[in-house]
Tab-separated table of C-alpha atoms in Angstrom:
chain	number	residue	atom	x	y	z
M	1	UNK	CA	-31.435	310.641	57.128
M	2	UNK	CA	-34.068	310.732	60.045
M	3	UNK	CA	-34.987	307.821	61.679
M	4	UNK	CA	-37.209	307.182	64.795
M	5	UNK	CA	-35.312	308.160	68.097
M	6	UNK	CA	-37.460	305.137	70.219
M	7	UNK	CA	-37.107	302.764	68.100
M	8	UNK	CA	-33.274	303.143	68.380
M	9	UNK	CA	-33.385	303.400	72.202
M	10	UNK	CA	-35.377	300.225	72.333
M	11	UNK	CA	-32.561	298.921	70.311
M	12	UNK	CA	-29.992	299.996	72.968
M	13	UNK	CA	-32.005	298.227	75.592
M	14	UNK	CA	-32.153	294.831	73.847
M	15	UNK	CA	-28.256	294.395	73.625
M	16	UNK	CA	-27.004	292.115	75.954
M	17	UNK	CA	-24.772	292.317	78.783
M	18	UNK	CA	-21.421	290.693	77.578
M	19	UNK	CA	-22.258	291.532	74.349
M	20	UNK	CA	-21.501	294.950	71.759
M	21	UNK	CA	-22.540	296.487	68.301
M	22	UNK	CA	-21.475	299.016	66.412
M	23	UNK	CA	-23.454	302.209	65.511
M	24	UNK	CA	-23.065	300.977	61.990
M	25	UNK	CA	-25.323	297.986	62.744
M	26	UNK	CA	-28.249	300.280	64.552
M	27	UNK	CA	-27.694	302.734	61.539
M	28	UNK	CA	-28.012	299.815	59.071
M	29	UNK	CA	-31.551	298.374	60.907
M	30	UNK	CA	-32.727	301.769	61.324
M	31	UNK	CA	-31.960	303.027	57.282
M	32	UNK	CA	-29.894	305.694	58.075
M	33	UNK	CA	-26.150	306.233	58.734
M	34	UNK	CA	-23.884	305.917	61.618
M	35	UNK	CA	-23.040	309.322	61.921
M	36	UNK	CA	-26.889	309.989	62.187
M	37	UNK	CA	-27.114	307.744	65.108
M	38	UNK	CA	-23.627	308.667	67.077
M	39	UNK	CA	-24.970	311.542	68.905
M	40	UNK	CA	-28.271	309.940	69.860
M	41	UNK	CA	-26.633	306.883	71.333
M	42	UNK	CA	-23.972	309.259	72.992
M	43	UNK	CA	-26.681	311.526	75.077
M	44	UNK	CA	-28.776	308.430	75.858
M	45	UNK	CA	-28.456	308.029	79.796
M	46	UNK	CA	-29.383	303.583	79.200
M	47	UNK	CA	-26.630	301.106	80.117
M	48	UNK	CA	-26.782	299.573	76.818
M	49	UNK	CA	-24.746	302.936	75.276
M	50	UNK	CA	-21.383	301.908	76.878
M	51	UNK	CA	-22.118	298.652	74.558
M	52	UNK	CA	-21.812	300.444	71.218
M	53	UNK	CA	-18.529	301.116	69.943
M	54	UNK	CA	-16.881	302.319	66.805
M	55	UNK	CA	-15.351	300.110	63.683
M	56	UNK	CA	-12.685	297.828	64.812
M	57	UNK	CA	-13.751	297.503	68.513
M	58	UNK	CA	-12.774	300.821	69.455
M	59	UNK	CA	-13.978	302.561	72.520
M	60	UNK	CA	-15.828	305.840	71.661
M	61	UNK	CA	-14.313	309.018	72.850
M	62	UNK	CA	-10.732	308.304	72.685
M	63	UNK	CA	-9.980	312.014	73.665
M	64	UNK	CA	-11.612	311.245	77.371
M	65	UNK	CA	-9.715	308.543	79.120
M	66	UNK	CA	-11.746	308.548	82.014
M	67	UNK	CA	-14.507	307.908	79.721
M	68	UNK	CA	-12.718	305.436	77.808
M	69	UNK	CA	-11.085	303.646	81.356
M	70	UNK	CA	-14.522	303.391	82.593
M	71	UNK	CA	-16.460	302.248	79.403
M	72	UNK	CA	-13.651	299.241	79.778
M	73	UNK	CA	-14.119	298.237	82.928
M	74	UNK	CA	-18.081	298.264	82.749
M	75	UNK	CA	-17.159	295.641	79.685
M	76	UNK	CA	-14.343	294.079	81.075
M	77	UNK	CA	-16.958	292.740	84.250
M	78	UNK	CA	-19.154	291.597	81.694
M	79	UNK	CA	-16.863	289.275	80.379
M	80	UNK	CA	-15.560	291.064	77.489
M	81	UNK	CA	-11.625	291.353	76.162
M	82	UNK	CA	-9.986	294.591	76.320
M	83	UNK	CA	-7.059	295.560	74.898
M	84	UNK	CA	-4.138	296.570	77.309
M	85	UNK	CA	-3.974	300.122	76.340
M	86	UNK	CA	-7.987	299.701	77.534
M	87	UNK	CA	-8.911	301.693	74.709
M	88	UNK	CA	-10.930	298.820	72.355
M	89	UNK	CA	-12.784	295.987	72.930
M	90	UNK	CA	-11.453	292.884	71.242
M	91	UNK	CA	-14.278	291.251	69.316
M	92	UNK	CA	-15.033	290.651	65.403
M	93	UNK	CA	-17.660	292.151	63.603
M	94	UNK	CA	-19.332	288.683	63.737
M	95	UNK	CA	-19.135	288.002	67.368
M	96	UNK	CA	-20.890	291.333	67.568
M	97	UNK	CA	-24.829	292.302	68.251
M	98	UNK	CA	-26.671	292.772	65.471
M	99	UNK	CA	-30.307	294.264	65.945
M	100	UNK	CA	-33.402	292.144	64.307
C-alpha cells in the first residue's frame, strides 16, 4: 500500500530520545503495513531510525551484531532497558511511541 515517504520521515523525527515505536505503529498512522514501511525507515540516514524496532522490543537486524550492539548502546544512553543478550529493548507496547 503506498503511503507518503515525508510524512513518515517527519514521523521518525518527532520520536523522542528515550523513547521507541514499532514500524507497526508508523504503518498503522500512515494506512499501510509494516512491511511497507521497514525498508524506508531502514535506508533513512535520521537518528530517530535506531528508535524503531520490531514486535516484542526486538532490535532490527538480528543477523548484524554490530548493528544490533550499537543500536543498544545508542538506547541504552538514552535511558532505555536492554536485555543482556543486547539484542531487544525492554519496553511494552504501551510504554511505546505512538505517532498522532
Amino acid at each position: 500500500m503506498a503511503y507518503e515517504r515525508q510524512v513518515l520521515e517527519r514521523m521518525l523525527t518527532r520520536i523522542p530520545e528515550g523513547r521507541v515505536t514499532r514500524h507497526g505503529f508508523l504503518a498503522a498512522a500512515l494506512g499501510t503495513t509494516p512491511r511497507a514501511v521497514a525498508p524506508a525507515v531502514c535506508r533513512w540516514r535520521g537518528p530517530g531510525r535506531i528508535r524503531v524496532l520490531l514486535k516484542g522490543g526486538w532490535l532490527p537486524h538480528q543477523d548484524d551484531l554490530d548493528d544490533c550492539r550499537q543500536r543498544a548502546k545508542t538506547l541504552e544512553n538514552e535511558g532505555l532497558p536492554i536485555s543482556p543478550d543486547r539484542r531487544r529493548v525492554l519496553v511494552t507496547d504501551e510504554e511505546m511511541w505512538r505517532p498522532r
